[in-house]
PDB file of C-alpha atoms in Angstrom:
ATOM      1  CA  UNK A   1     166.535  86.221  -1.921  1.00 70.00           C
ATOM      2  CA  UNK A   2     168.164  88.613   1.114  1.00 82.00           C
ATOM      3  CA  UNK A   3     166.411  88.824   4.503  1.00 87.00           C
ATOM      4  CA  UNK A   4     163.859  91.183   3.679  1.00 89.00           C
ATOM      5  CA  UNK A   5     162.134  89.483   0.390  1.00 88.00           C
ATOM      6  CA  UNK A   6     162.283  86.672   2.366  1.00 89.00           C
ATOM      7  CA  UNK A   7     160.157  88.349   5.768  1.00 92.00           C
ATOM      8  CA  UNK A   8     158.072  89.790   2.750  1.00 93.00           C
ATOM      9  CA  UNK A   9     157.197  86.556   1.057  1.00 93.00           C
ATOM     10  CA  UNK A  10     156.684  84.912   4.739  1.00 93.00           C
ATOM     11  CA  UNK A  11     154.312  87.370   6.482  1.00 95.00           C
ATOM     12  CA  UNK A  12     152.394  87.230   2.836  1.00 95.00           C
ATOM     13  CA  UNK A  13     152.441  83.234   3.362  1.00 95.00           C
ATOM     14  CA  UNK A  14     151.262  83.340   6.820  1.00 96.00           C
ATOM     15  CA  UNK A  15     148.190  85.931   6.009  1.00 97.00           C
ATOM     16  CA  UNK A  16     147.190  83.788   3.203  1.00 97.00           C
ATOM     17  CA  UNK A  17     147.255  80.638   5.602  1.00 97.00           C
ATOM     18  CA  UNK A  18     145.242  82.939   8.543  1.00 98.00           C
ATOM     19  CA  UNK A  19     142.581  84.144   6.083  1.00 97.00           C
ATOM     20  CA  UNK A  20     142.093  80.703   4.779  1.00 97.00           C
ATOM     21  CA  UNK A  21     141.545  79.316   8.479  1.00 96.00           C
ATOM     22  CA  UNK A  22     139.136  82.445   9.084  1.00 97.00           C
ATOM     23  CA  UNK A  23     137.224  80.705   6.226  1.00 96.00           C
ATOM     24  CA  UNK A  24     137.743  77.495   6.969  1.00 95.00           C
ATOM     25  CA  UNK A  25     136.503  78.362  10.942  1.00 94.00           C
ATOM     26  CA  UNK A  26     133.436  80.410   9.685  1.00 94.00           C
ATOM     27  CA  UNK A  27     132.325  77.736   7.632  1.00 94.00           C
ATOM     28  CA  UNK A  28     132.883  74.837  10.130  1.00 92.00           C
ATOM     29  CA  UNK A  29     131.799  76.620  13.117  1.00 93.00           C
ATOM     30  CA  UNK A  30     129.324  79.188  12.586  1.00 93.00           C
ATOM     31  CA  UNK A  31     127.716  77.680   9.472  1.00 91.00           C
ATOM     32  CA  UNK A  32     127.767  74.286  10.166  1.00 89.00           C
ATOM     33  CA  UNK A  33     127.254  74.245  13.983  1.00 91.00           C
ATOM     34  CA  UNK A  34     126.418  77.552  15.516  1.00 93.00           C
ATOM     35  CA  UNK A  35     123.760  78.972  13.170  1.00 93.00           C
ATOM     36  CA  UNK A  36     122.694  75.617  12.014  1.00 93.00           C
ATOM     37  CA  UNK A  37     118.965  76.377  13.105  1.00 94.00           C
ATOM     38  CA  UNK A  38     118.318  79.671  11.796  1.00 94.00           C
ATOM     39  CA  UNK A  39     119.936  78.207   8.263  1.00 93.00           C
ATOM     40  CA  UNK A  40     117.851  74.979   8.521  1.00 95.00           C
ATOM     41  CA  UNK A  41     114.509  77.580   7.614  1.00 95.00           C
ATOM     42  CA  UNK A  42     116.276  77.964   4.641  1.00 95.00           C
ATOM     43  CA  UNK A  43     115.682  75.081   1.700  1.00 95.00           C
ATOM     44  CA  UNK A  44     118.516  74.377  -0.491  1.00 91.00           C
ATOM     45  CA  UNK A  45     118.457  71.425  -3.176  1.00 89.00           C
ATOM     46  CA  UNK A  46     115.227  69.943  -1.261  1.00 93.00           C
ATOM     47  CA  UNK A  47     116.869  69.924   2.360  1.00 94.00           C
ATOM     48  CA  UNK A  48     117.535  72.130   5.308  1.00 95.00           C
ATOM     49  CA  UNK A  49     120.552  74.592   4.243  1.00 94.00           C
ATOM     50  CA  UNK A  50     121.714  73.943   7.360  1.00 92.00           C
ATOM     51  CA  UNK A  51     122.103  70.474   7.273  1.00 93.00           C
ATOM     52  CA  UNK A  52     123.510  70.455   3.892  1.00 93.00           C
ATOM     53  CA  UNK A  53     126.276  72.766   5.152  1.00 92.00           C
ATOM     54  CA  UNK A  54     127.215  70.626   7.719  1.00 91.00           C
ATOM     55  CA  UNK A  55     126.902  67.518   5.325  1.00 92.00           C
ATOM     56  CA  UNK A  56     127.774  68.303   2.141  1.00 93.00           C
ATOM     57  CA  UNK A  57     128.493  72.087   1.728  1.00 91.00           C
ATOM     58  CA  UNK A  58     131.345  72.079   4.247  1.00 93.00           C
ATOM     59  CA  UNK A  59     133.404  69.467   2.280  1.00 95.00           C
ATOM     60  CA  UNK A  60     132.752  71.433  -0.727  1.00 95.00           C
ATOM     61  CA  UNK A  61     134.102  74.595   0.984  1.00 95.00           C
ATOM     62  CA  UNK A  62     137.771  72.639   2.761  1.00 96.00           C
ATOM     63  CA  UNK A  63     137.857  71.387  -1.267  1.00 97.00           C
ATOM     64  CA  UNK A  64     137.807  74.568  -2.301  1.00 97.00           C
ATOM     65  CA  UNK A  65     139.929  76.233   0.011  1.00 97.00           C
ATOM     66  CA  UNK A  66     143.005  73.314  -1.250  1.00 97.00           C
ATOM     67  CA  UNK A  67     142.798  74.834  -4.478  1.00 97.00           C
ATOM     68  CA  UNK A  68     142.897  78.601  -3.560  1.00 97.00           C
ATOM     69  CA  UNK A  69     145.845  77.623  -1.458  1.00 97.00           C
ATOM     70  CA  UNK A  70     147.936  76.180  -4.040  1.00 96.00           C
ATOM     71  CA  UNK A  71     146.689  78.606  -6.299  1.00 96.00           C
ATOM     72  CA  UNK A  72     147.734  81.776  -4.256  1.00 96.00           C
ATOM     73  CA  UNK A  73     151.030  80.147  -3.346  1.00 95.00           C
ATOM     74  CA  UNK A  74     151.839  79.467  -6.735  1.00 93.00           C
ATOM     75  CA  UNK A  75     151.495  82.974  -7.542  1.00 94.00           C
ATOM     76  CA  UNK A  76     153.263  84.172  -4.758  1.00 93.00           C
ATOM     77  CA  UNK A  77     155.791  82.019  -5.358  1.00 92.00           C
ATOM     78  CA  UNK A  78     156.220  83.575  -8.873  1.00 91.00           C
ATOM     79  CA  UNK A  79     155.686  86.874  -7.599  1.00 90.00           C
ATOM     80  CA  UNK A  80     158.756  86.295  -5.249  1.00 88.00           C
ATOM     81  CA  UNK A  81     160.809  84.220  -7.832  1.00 85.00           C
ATOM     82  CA  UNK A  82     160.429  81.299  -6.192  1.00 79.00           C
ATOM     83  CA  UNK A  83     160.533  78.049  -9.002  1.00 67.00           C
ATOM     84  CA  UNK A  84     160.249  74.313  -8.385  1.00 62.00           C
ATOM     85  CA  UNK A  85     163.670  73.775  -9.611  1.00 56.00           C
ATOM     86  CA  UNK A  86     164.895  76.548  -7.449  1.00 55.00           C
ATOM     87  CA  UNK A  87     166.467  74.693  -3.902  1.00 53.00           C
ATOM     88  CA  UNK A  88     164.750  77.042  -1.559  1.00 55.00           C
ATOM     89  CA  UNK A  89     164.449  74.576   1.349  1.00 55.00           C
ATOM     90  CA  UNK A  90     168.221  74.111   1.432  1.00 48.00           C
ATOM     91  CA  UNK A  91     167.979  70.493   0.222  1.00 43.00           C
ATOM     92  CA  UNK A  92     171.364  69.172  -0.829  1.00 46.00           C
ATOM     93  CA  UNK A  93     171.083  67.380  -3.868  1.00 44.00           C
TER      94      UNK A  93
END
């Protein structure tokens, strides 16, 4: 990989990662703290929305997010030619 696939495949690594934390913020933050009231007029499975996004919906989301990490990683590893059985940490075996 020369210097410039490899900037390429970084700064597409490190907007994945910010977007996710965007996500991850909104949810944890604004959903689950800041707008907590407004949500709670909101019922959802017999309980406040609110509180169930703080409780239960939350988890669900950082869950989620795990999986669309490794998903979109494993792509864009294949996208950049990137295998498991390729040494690209340098690791002597």
């Amino acid at each position: 990989m020369d210097e410039d696939q490899r900037r390429s495949y970084w700064r597409a690594n490190t907007a994945l990662i910010r977007n996710l934390l965007i996500v991850w913020a909104l949810v944890s933050l604004v959903f689950s703290i800041l707008l907590v009231q407004p949500l709670n007029a909101i019922r959802f499975f017999g309980v406040p929305f609110g509180f169930w996004m703080a409780q239960q919906g939350s988890i669900l989301v950082f869950v989620a997010l795990i999986f669309i990490y490794a998903f979109q990683m494993d792509k864009l590893d294949r996208k950049y030619n990137l295998s498991k059985q390729d040494n690209k940490y340098n690791i002597k075996k």
